[in-house]
Amino acid sequence: MGPSAFLRPPLWPPETGSPRAGANEGELCFHCAAPVHSGAQWRARIDGAEQPFCCAGCLGIAQTIRAAGLTDFYARRTGRAETPPNAPDEWTHYDIAAEAQGLITRVGDHQEISLLLEGIRCAACIWLSESYVQRIPGVIEFRVNFATQRARLAWSAPRTSLSDVLRAIAAIGYRAYPYDPARREALARREGRALLTRTAVALLAMMQVMMFSLPAYISIDGVDTAQARLLAWASLVLTLPVVLYSAWGFFAGALRDLRIRRLGMDVPVALGVGAAFIASAWATVTGEGAVYFDSVTMFVALLLVARYVEFNARQRAGAAIEAIARERPETAERLPGYPETQNTERVAAAELSPGDVVRVAAGATVPADGEVVSGSSSVEEAILTGESWPRPKAAGATVLAGSLNRESPLLVRVTAAGEATKAAAISRLVLRAADERPRVARIADHVAGWFVAVLLVIAAATATGWAEIDPSRVLIVTFAVLVVSCPCALSLATPAALAATAGALGRQRIFAVRADALEALSRVTHVVIDKTGTLTTGTFCLIAAEALSDLDREACLSIAAALEQGSTHPVATALRSAGIATASAGDVIAVPGQGVAGTIAGRRYRCGRPAWVGGLHGLPLPAVADALAADAIPIALGDQSGWIAWFTFGDTLRPGATELIGALRALGIAVSLVSGDRRATVEHVARCVGIDAWQAGAAPETKRAFVAARQREGRVVAMIGDGINDAPSLAQADVSLSLGSASALTQWTADIVVLGEDLRAIGVAIKAARRSFRVIRQNLAWAFVYNVVAIPLAATGHLTPLAAALGMSASSILVVANAWRLTRLASPREEPSLRRTNPAGASR
């Protein structure tokens, strides 16, 4: 059983509540054999069976023993183990279990872990939890993702512990656990059902209370006093579950905020609902004064509707972000006796090691990176490219963990497993991207916090003023002020748009790794792009092969492949893939920068640069050399008697290169090609894709200086690079992008990573960034204008609480709905401005 399976419930004790189903009286602790109380909830799966424990300490020790592979201890022991002294609370358990299960990552002198937070409802919750936890001595960083409720915690172990942080989070009303996707899904379902139930109760009560209030609104002569009191009492009874159940989350949130001396979004809501309900209940009991049960129920119902809409939007965005992290299977079919036997055993994917052979059935997911040793099939590599079109795979082909085998079984030799796979690297990249929050979001959260304080001051001033003007209207006007304000719209404006954009880009396999990457990308005015590996694939292929002797083309390729058999040069790789060596070459000598020489069947051959090959026989270059393209690489084959063959190699344009340049121009973005390659090659590629400004022979520092020069001119520069030598210019640029095939250093340096091979995705990312921040500006402008107009109207008595409740809810829903438009992101194939105009987009 692998770590991922062991981490699922019941590894982590469930929240305090009723005992687990199936718990029996008289159970004994698996570790110390002490009696287990009926309400104890510490259980874990040990050696395939679920075992009970009397306390968190015994559970943690057992898990440590299990993680170390020493569970034979329980079979060999002759007496009961000792109960740990001073059994720790539920949080101390995590210090032991998280370390044992490898959930904690050590980075330099500190530790990191991913947590799942329960109780996060809006951006204000994120701001509160981040602000509070980051004040704990020893906490280096604490960031919460709005869409996934996933938090990244970094702390210094000598100064604090994981349990200290979890205990502090619990103290402010949230609960945190080591992150588990399965637990997150269960939590989301539970929260969704609870929120829907609260909303349904509030809506049903609102409709009935509105019916009871209708006579007072439409009666010309007024309602009989006895009837009015009866309707008021009926409304009170129906409003009680709304206040005590549906609105309880607002009161709990407000109490939590006030307990730590913070003014969160729930404070004005709780004040308004509480004051209006208490005043209405008092008026009902005494028979004096007006009642506002209809306003209370409508306000709570509409606010819950708005939060339910926001909750669903957040969950959908989070699901898109998390999808890649769940691509890898948990188990695999290993062939321990291969090739002698074909017997299989089911093991955890995390237990695979390089060299293992696994069987991947048709329709199954590849559990590790590897090389096909037997079988042929088609494999869908959407995890890497975002393209669902299957690619053919046969013996010798590379397959990636997370890929889906579509047709026939494959035997795969593992080259990388677990956290060393490409899928694991992508998962880390995705989760790292999801944790980042841009500057504009932090500013919006800060402003929203101050907004609540200003609102309470305005409400107090309104109450004071109306106490002088018309004391009978103090409550209703003040309630309207508290209700009509919409700090939630202000707080949701940015994170809702960013979550929707991140989810949409994630489905296209585009990830903003740095916090402010999308903001910078939306302002880009100049793009600097590298050639090799970026505009081109960086992979040499044989463009032409011309026989210059009595040998045919296949024979020439066979000789060249035999000579290059032991070489790792890209040209040698291309030659070997183009020809099949039918003979072995002897006395092979590799001459750096020139080529290889060897003997086949008694004849001495050279394969390499034409001038060097010509030195073997002294003949002039063949006529085919005169027709060589500017960017082509010539390789000659010859012996002592003369020229045998002429091979032409070249790099190919990456799919979508021409369309990307056209799209950038259409957006008004200048484009420059800066490459370290020779002038003729760079000029040819620039002409092919339509770039007018280009520079050849650029060293890494020259590229960085080029970017810096454009920045000094006042331009916002994006750098698109691939290789390690692009890292300085990527770091210099305002925003940097790299492709999934880039080096690990380049991906780590880049702000945005595009996992696919199609360059048109970069155009999609730029358009999405511009749309995202256009929507953010719209949302912030709406929230500002709405509050500036609505609050004075409410404060001057021109808005009733009913109208205020409608306005507040409509404002929140409008912000979320406007942001949700960003989820409709066209793929590179569907985007009109990025459609391929040249079917041979990857040709030369």
mmCIF file with all atom_site columns, C-alpha atoms in Angstrom, residues 104-268:
data_model
loop_
_atom_site.group_PDB
_atom_site.id
_atom_site.type_symbol
_atom_site.label_atom_id
_atom_site.label_alt_id
_atom_site.label_comp_id
_atom_site.label_asym_id
_atom_site.label_entity_id
_atom_site.label_seq_id
_atom_site.pdbx_PDB_ins_code
_atom_site.Cartn_x
_atom_site.Cartn_y
_atom_site.Cartn_z
_atom_site.occupancy
_atom_site.B_iso_or_equiv
_atom_site.pdbx_formal_charge
_atom_site.auth_seq_id
_atom_site.auth_comp_id
_atom_site.auth_asym_id
_atom_site.auth_atom_id
_atom_site.pdbx_PDB_model_num
ATOM 1   C CA . ILE A 1 104 ? 6.802   17.625 4.996  1.00 0.00 ? 104 ILE A CA 1
ATOM 2   C CA . THR A 1 105 ? 9.365   18.932 2.515  1.00 0.00 ? 105 THR A CA 1
ATOM 3   C CA . ARG A 1 106 ? 12.662  20.319 3.768  1.00 0.00 ? 106 ARG A CA 1
ATOM 4   C CA . VAL A 1 107 ? 13.794  23.408 1.855  1.00 0.00 ? 107 VAL A CA 1
ATOM 5   C CA . GLY A 1 108 ? 17.084  24.765 3.127  1.00 0.00 ? 108 GLY A CA 1
ATOM 6   C CA . ASP A 1 109 ? 16.732  25.553 6.813  1.00 0.00 ? 109 ASP A CA 1
ATOM 7   C CA . HIS A 1 110 ? 12.931  25.424 6.892  1.00 0.00 ? 110 HIS A CA 1
ATOM 8   C CA . GLN A 1 111 ? 10.088  22.992 6.255  1.00 0.00 ? 111 GLN A CA 1
ATOM 9   C CA . GLU A 1 112 ? 7.042   23.159 3.981  1.00 0.00 ? 112 GLU A CA 1
ATOM 10  C CA . ILE A 1 113 ? 3.711   21.342 3.825  1.00 0.00 ? 113 ILE A CA 1
ATOM 11  C CA . SER A 1 114 ? 0.411   21.678 1.960  1.00 0.00 ? 114 SER A CA 1
ATOM 12  C CA . LEU A 1 115 ? -2.695  22.005 4.127  1.00 0.00 ? 115 LEU A CA 1
ATOM 13  C CA . LEU A 1 116 ? -6.435  21.831 3.507  1.00 0.00 ? 116 LEU A CA 1
ATOM 14  C CA . LEU A 1 117 ? -8.470  24.508 5.294  1.00 0.00 ? 117 LEU A CA 1
ATOM 15  C CA . GLU A 1 118 ? -12.069 23.972 6.341  1.00 0.00 ? 118 GLU A CA 1
ATOM 16  C CA . GLY A 1 119 ? -14.400 26.929 6.762  1.00 0.00 ? 119 GLY A CA 1
ATOM 17  C CA . ILE A 1 120 ? -13.006 29.228 4.056  1.00 0.00 ? 120 ILE A CA 1
ATOM 18  C CA . ARG A 1 121 ? -15.980 31.094 2.561  1.00 0.00 ? 121 ARG A CA 1
ATOM 19  C CA . CYS A 1 122 ? -14.597 34.253 0.974  1.00 0.00 ? 122 CYS A CA 1
ATOM 20  C CA . ALA A 1 123 ? -11.447 36.259 0.361  1.00 0.00 ? 123 ALA A CA 1
ATOM 21  C CA . ALA A 1 124 ? -11.809 37.853 3.791  1.00 0.00 ? 124 ALA A CA 1
ATOM 22  C CA . CYS A 1 125 ? -11.389 34.410 5.365  1.00 0.00 ? 125 CYS A CA 1
ATOM 23  C CA . ILE A 1 126 ? -8.156  34.017 3.421  1.00 0.00 ? 126 ILE A CA 1
ATOM 24  C CA . TRP A 1 127 ? -6.919  37.423 4.516  1.00 0.00 ? 127 TRP A CA 1
ATOM 25  C CA . LEU A 1 128 ? -7.773  36.698 8.145  1.00 0.00 ? 128 LEU A CA 1
ATOM 26  C CA . SER A 1 129 ? -6.123  33.280 8.246  1.00 0.00 ? 129 SER A CA 1
ATOM 27  C CA . GLU A 1 130 ? -3.010  34.478 6.405  1.00 0.00 ? 130 GLU A CA 1
ATOM 28  C CA . SER A 1 131 ? -2.616  37.559 8.577  1.00 0.00 ? 131 SER A CA 1
ATOM 29  C CA . TYR A 1 132 ? -3.076  35.603 11.799 1.00 0.00 ? 132 TYR A CA 1
ATOM 30  C CA . VAL A 1 133 ? -0.834  32.643 10.987 1.00 0.00 ? 133 VAL A CA 1
ATOM 31  C CA . GLN A 1 134 ? 1.983   34.771 9.582  1.00 0.00 ? 134 GLN A CA 1
ATOM 32  C CA . ARG A 1 135 ? 2.257   36.473 12.970 1.00 0.00 ? 135 ARG A CA 1
ATOM 33  C CA . ILE A 1 136 ? 3.182   33.188 14.651 1.00 0.00 ? 136 ILE A CA 1
ATOM 34  C CA . PRO A 1 137 ? 6.910   33.239 15.517 1.00 0.00 ? 137 PRO A CA 1
ATOM 35  C CA . GLY A 1 138 ? 8.717   30.822 13.234 1.00 0.00 ? 138 GLY A CA 1
ATOM 36  C CA . VAL A 1 139 ? 6.181   30.907 10.390 1.00 0.00 ? 139 VAL A CA 1
ATOM 37  C CA . ILE A 1 140 ? 7.979   31.987 7.214  1.00 0.00 ? 140 ILE A CA 1
ATOM 38  C CA . GLU A 1 141 ? 5.066   31.922 4.776  1.00 0.00 ? 141 GLU A CA 1
ATOM 39  C CA . PHE A 1 142 ? 1.391   30.991 4.797  1.00 0.00 ? 142 PHE A CA 1
ATOM 40  C CA . ARG A 1 143 ? -0.588  31.339 1.564  1.00 0.00 ? 143 ARG A CA 1
ATOM 41  C CA . VAL A 1 144 ? -4.156  30.130 0.961  1.00 0.00 ? 144 VAL A CA 1
ATOM 42  C CA . ASN A 1 145 ? -5.622  29.498 -2.485 1.00 0.00 ? 145 ASN A CA 1
ATOM 43  C CA . PHE A 1 146 ? -9.133  30.911 -2.892 1.00 0.00 ? 146 PHE A CA 1
ATOM 44  C CA . ALA A 1 147 ? -10.310 28.263 -5.361 1.00 0.00 ? 147 ALA A CA 1
ATOM 45  C CA . THR A 1 148 ? -8.932  25.081 -3.789 1.00 0.00 ? 148 THR A CA 1
ATOM 46  C CA . GLN A 1 149 ? -8.794  26.000 -0.063 1.00 0.00 ? 149 GLN A CA 1
ATOM 47  C CA . ARG A 1 150 ? -5.256  24.648 -0.180 1.00 0.00 ? 150 ARG A CA 1
ATOM 48  C CA . ALA A 1 151 ? -2.646  26.413 1.920  1.00 0.00 ? 151 ALA A CA 1
ATOM 49  C CA . ARG A 1 152 ? 1.129   26.342 1.639  1.00 0.00 ? 152 ARG A CA 1
ATOM 50  C CA . LEU A 1 153 ? 2.885   26.597 4.983  1.00 0.00 ? 153 LEU A CA 1
ATOM 51  C CA . ALA A 1 154 ? 6.604   27.197 5.461  1.00 0.00 ? 154 ALA A CA 1
ATOM 52  C CA . TRP A 1 155 ? 8.032   27.311 8.972  1.00 0.00 ? 155 TRP A CA 1
ATOM 53  C CA . SER A 1 156 ? 11.249  27.097 10.924 1.00 0.00 ? 156 SER A CA 1
ATOM 54  C CA . ALA A 1 157 ? 11.170  23.903 12.971 1.00 0.00 ? 157 ALA A CA 1
ATOM 55  C CA . PRO A 1 158 ? 13.227  25.127 15.943 1.00 0.00 ? 158 PRO A CA 1
ATOM 56  C CA . ARG A 1 159 ? 10.874  28.072 16.550 1.00 0.00 ? 159 ARG A CA 1
ATOM 57  C CA . THR A 1 160 ? 7.476   26.440 16.007 1.00 0.00 ? 160 THR A CA 1
ATOM 58  C CA . SER A 1 161 ? 5.902   23.154 14.957 1.00 0.00 ? 161 SER A CA 1
ATOM 59  C CA . LEU A 1 162 ? 3.191   22.014 12.594 1.00 0.00 ? 162 LEU A CA 1
ATOM 60  C CA . SER A 1 163 ? 0.884   21.246 15.511 1.00 0.00 ? 163 SER A CA 1
ATOM 61  C CA . ASP A 1 164 ? 1.360   24.775 16.882 1.00 0.00 ? 164 ASP A CA 1
ATOM 62  C CA . VAL A 1 165 ? 0.211   26.235 13.564 1.00 0.00 ? 165 VAL A CA 1
ATOM 63  C CA . LEU A 1 166 ? -2.760  23.862 13.274 1.00 0.00 ? 166 LEU A CA 1
ATOM 64  C CA . ARG A 1 167 ? -3.766  24.702 16.839 1.00 0.00 ? 167 ARG A CA 1
ATOM 65  C CA . ALA A 1 168 ? -3.558  28.425 16.081 1.00 0.00 ? 168 ALA A CA 1
ATOM 66  C CA . ILE A 1 169 ? -5.707  28.011 12.971 1.00 0.00 ? 169 ILE A CA 1
ATOM 67  C CA . ALA A 1 170 ? -8.309  26.168 15.039 1.00 0.00 ? 170 ALA A CA 1
ATOM 68  C CA . ALA A 1 171 ? -8.286  29.019 17.552 1.00 0.00 ? 171 ALA A CA 1
ATOM 69  C CA . ILE A 1 172 ? -9.645  31.448 14.938 1.00 0.00 ? 172 ILE A CA 1
ATOM 70  C CA . GLY A 1 173 ? -12.447 29.154 13.830 1.00 0.00 ? 173 GLY A CA 1
ATOM 71  C CA . TYR A 1 174 ? -10.932 27.140 10.982 1.00 0.00 ? 174 TYR A CA 1
ATOM 72  C CA . ARG A 1 175 ? -9.601  23.607 10.832 1.00 0.00 ? 175 ARG A CA 1
ATOM 73  C CA . ALA A 1 176 ? -6.539  22.580 8.862  1.00 0.00 ? 176 ALA A CA 1
ATOM 74  C CA . TYR A 1 177 ? -5.272  19.142 7.864  1.00 0.00 ? 177 TYR A CA 1
ATOM 75  C CA . PRO A 1 178 ? -2.396  17.878 5.718  1.00 0.00 ? 178 PRO A CA 1
ATOM 76  C CA . TYR A 1 179 ? -3.667  18.155 2.169  1.00 0.00 ? 179 TYR A CA 1
ATOM 77  C CA . ASP A 1 180 ? -5.404  15.179 0.587  1.00 0.00 ? 180 ASP A CA 1
ATOM 78  C CA . PRO A 1 181 ? -7.389  15.553 -2.681 1.00 0.00 ? 181 PRO A CA 1
ATOM 79  C CA . ALA A 1 182 ? -9.895  12.919 -1.560 1.00 0.00 ? 182 ALA A CA 1
ATOM 80  C CA . ARG A 1 183 ? -10.526 14.777 1.669  1.00 0.00 ? 183 ARG A CA 1
ATOM 81  C CA . ARG A 1 184 ? -10.907 18.030 -0.242 1.00 0.00 ? 184 ARG A CA 1
ATOM 82  C CA . GLU A 1 185 ? -13.573 16.503 -2.475 1.00 0.00 ? 185 GLU A CA 1
ATOM 83  C CA . ALA A 1 186 ? -15.440 15.120 0.539  1.00 0.00 ? 186 ALA A CA 1
ATOM 84  C CA . LEU A 1 187 ? -15.187 18.482 2.296  1.00 0.00 ? 187 LEU A CA 1
ATOM 85  C CA . ALA A 1 188 ? -16.485 20.317 -0.764 1.00 0.00 ? 188 ALA A CA 1
ATOM 86  C CA . ARG A 1 189 ? -19.465 17.969 -1.034 1.00 0.00 ? 189 ARG A CA 1
ATOM 87  C CA . ARG A 1 190 ? -20.258 18.365 2.661  1.00 0.00 ? 190 ARG A CA 1
ATOM 88  C CA . GLU A 1 191 ? -19.943 22.145 2.562  1.00 0.00 ? 191 GLU A CA 1
ATOM 89  C CA . GLY A 1 192 ? -22.034 22.333 -0.603 1.00 0.00 ? 192 GLY A CA 1
ATOM 90  C CA . ARG A 1 193 ? -24.834 20.260 0.911  1.00 0.00 ? 193 ARG A CA 1
ATOM 91  C CA . ALA A 1 194 ? -24.786 22.270 4.139  1.00 0.00 ? 194 ALA A CA 1
ATOM 92  C CA . LEU A 1 195 ? -24.844 25.598 2.306  1.00 0.00 ? 195 LEU A CA 1
ATOM 93  C CA . LEU A 1 196 ? -27.644 24.423 0.027  1.00 0.00 ? 196 LEU A CA 1
ATOM 94  C CA . THR A 1 197 ? -29.691 23.260 3.024  1.00 0.00 ? 197 THR A CA 1
ATOM 95  C CA . ARG A 1 198 ? -29.212 26.578 4.838  1.00 0.00 ? 198 ARG A CA 1
ATOM 96  C CA . THR A 1 199 ? -30.171 28.443 1.677  1.00 0.00 ? 199 THR A CA 1
ATOM 97  C CA . ALA A 1 200 ? -33.283 26.307 1.157  1.00 0.00 ? 200 ALA A CA 1
ATOM 98  C CA . VAL A 1 201 ? -34.444 26.865 4.746  1.00 0.00 ? 201 VAL A CA 1
ATOM 99  C CA . ALA A 1 202 ? -33.952 30.616 4.387  1.00 0.00 ? 202 ALA A CA 1
ATOM 100 C CA . LEU A 1 203 ? -35.756 30.760 1.026  1.00 0.00 ? 203 LEU A CA 1
ATOM 101 C CA . LEU A 1 204 ? -38.748 28.755 2.256  1.00 0.00 ? 204 LEU A CA 1
ATOM 102 C CA . ALA A 1 205 ? -39.053 30.881 5.388  1.00 0.00 ? 205 ALA A CA 1
ATOM 103 C CA . MET A 1 206 ? -38.630 34.071 3.350  1.00 0.00 ? 206 MET A CA 1
ATOM 104 C CA . MET A 1 207 ? -41.493 33.186 1.020  1.00 0.00 ? 207 MET A CA 1
ATOM 105 C CA . GLN A 1 208 ? -43.860 32.385 3.884  1.00 0.00 ? 208 GLN A CA 1
ATOM 106 C CA . VAL A 1 209 ? -42.880 35.436 5.942  1.00 0.00 ? 209 VAL A CA 1
ATOM 107 C CA . MET A 1 210 ? -43.355 37.631 2.884  1.00 0.00 ? 210 MET A CA 1
ATOM 108 C CA . MET A 1 211 ? -46.881 36.230 2.578  1.00 0.00 ? 211 MET A CA 1
ATOM 109 C CA . PHE A 1 212 ? -47.547 37.106 6.228  1.00 0.00 ? 212 PHE A CA 1
ATOM 110 C CA . SER A 1 213 ? -46.199 40.622 5.604  1.00 0.00 ? 213 SER A CA 1
ATOM 111 C CA . LEU A 1 214 ? -48.209 41.180 2.448  1.00 0.00 ? 214 LEU A CA 1
ATOM 112 C CA . PRO A 1 215 ? -51.422 42.400 4.186  1.00 0.00 ? 215 PRO A CA 1
ATOM 113 C CA . ALA A 1 216 ? -49.513 45.210 5.874  1.00 0.00 ? 216 ALA A CA 1
ATOM 114 C CA . TYR A 1 217 ? -48.164 46.397 2.508  1.00 0.00 ? 217 TYR A CA 1
ATOM 115 C CA . ILE A 1 218 ? -51.378 46.239 0.483  1.00 0.00 ? 218 ILE A CA 1
ATOM 116 C CA . SER A 1 219 ? -54.077 46.994 3.057  1.00 0.00 ? 219 SER A CA 1
ATOM 117 C CA . ILE A 1 220 ? -55.583 50.451 2.673  1.00 0.00 ? 220 ILE A CA 1
ATOM 118 C CA . ASP A 1 221 ? -57.312 50.618 6.059  1.00 0.00 ? 221 ASP A CA 1
ATOM 119 C CA . GLY A 1 222 ? -54.610 48.772 7.943  1.00 0.00 ? 222 GLY A CA 1
ATOM 120 C CA . VAL A 1 223 ? -54.618 45.329 9.528  1.00 0.00 ? 223 VAL A CA 1
ATOM 121 C CA . ASP A 1 224 ? -56.610 44.501 12.636 1.00 0.00 ? 224 ASP A CA 1
ATOM 122 C CA . THR A 1 225 ? -54.363 44.571 15.707 1.00 0.00 ? 225 THR A CA 1
ATOM 123 C CA . ALA A 1 226 ? -55.133 40.997 16.700 1.00 0.00 ? 226 ALA A CA 1
ATOM 124 C CA . GLN A 1 227 ? -54.461 39.760 13.193 1.00 0.00 ? 227 GLN A CA 1
ATOM 125 C CA . ALA A 1 228 ? -51.266 41.806 13.001 1.00 0.00 ? 228 ALA A CA 1
ATOM 126 C CA . ARG A 1 229 ? -49.984 40.270 16.247 1.00 0.00 ? 229 ARG A CA 1
ATOM 127 C CA . LEU A 1 230 ? -50.882 36.784 15.044 1.00 0.00 ? 230 LEU A CA 1
ATOM 128 C CA . LEU A 1 231 ? -48.990 37.332 11.790 1.00 0.00 ? 231 LEU A CA 1
ATOM 129 C CA . ALA A 1 232 ? -46.051 38.808 13.717 1.00 0.00 ? 232 ALA A CA 1
ATOM 130 C CA . TRP A 1 233 ? -45.857 35.765 15.996 1.00 0.00 ? 233 TRP A CA 1
ATOM 131 C CA . ALA A 1 234 ? -46.067 33.435 12.998 1.00 0.00 ? 234 ALA A CA 1
ATOM 132 C CA . SER A 1 235 ? -43.282 35.397 11.296 1.00 0.00 ? 235 SER A CA 1
ATOM 133 C CA . LEU A 1 236 ? -41.172 35.201 14.461 1.00 0.00 ? 236 LEU A CA 1
ATOM 134 C CA . VAL A 1 237 ? -41.529 31.425 14.584 1.00 0.00 ? 237 VAL A CA 1
ATOM 135 C CA . LEU A 1 238 ? -40.515 31.104 10.919 1.00 0.00 ? 238 LEU A CA 1
ATOM 136 C CA . THR A 1 239 ? -37.620 33.551 11.249 1.00 0.00 ? 239 THR A CA 1
ATOM 137 C CA . LEU A 1 240 ? -36.087 31.728 14.223 1.00 0.00 ? 240 LEU A CA 1
ATOM 138 C CA . PRO A 1 241 ? -34.605 28.851 12.145 1.00 0.00 ? 241 PRO A CA 1
ATOM 139 C CA . VAL A 1 242 ? -33.318 31.384 9.620  1.00 0.00 ? 242 VAL A CA 1
ATOM 140 C CA . VAL A 1 243 ? -31.425 33.301 12.302 1.00 0.00 ? 243 VAL A CA 1
ATOM 141 C CA . LEU A 1 244 ? -30.334 30.341 14.421 1.00 0.00 ? 244 LEU A CA 1
ATOM 142 C CA . TYR A 1 245 ? -29.527 27.944 11.562 1.00 0.00 ? 245 TYR A CA 1
ATOM 143 C CA . SER A 1 246 ? -29.241 29.586 8.141  1.00 0.00 ? 246 SER A CA 1
ATOM 144 C CA . ALA A 1 247 ? -27.475 32.720 9.402  1.00 0.00 ? 247 ALA A CA 1
ATOM 145 C CA . TRP A 1 248 ? -25.411 30.991 12.062 1.00 0.00 ? 248 TRP A CA 1
ATOM 146 C CA . GLY A 1 249 ? -22.308 31.040 9.890  1.00 0.00 ? 249 GLY A CA 1
ATOM 147 C CA . PHE A 1 250 ? -22.410 34.838 9.770  1.00 0.00 ? 250 PHE A CA 1
ATOM 148 C CA . PHE A 1 251 ? -22.629 35.104 13.560 1.00 0.00 ? 251 PHE A CA 1
ATOM 149 C CA . ALA A 1 252 ? -19.846 32.556 14.069 1.00 0.00 ? 252 ALA A CA 1
ATOM 150 C CA . GLY A 1 253 ? -17.643 34.384 11.580 1.00 0.00 ? 253 GLY A CA 1
ATOM 151 C CA . ALA A 1 254 ? -18.306 37.739 13.218 1.00 0.00 ? 254 ALA A CA 1
ATOM 152 C CA . LEU A 1 255 ? -17.516 36.359 16.683 1.00 0.00 ? 255 LEU A CA 1
ATOM 153 C CA . ARG A 1 256 ? -14.307 34.845 15.361 1.00 0.00 ? 256 ARG A CA 1
ATOM 154 C CA . ASP A 1 257 ? -13.278 38.159 13.803 1.00 0.00 ? 257 ASP A CA 1
ATOM 155 C CA . LEU A 1 258 ? -14.069 40.177 16.920 1.00 0.00 ? 258 LEU A CA 1
ATOM 156 C CA . ARG A 1 259 ? -12.293 37.693 19.178 1.00 0.00 ? 259 ARG A CA 1
ATOM 157 C CA . ILE A 1 260 ? -9.021  38.454 17.420 1.00 0.00 ? 260 ILE A CA 1
ATOM 158 C CA . ARG A 1 261 ? -9.872  42.148 17.018 1.00 0.00 ? 261 ARG A CA 1
ATOM 159 C CA . ARG A 1 262 ? -10.455 42.069 13.279 1.00 0.00 ? 262 ARG A CA 1
ATOM 160 C CA . LEU A 1 263 ? -13.342 43.478 11.260 1.00 0.00 ? 263 LEU A CA 1
ATOM 161 C CA . GLY A 1 264 ? -14.308 40.861 8.694  1.00 0.00 ? 264 GLY A CA 1
ATOM 162 C CA . MET A 1 265 ? -17.097 40.744 6.137  1.00 0.00 ? 265 MET A CA 1
ATOM 163 C CA . ASP A 1 266 ? -19.428 38.917 8.529  1.00 0.00 ? 266 ASP A CA 1
ATOM 164 C CA . VAL A 1 267 ? -19.421 41.685 11.155 1.00 0.00 ? 267 VAL A CA 1
ATOM 165 C CA . PRO A 1 268 ? -21.836 44.113 9.434  1.00 0.00 ? 268 PRO A CA 1
#
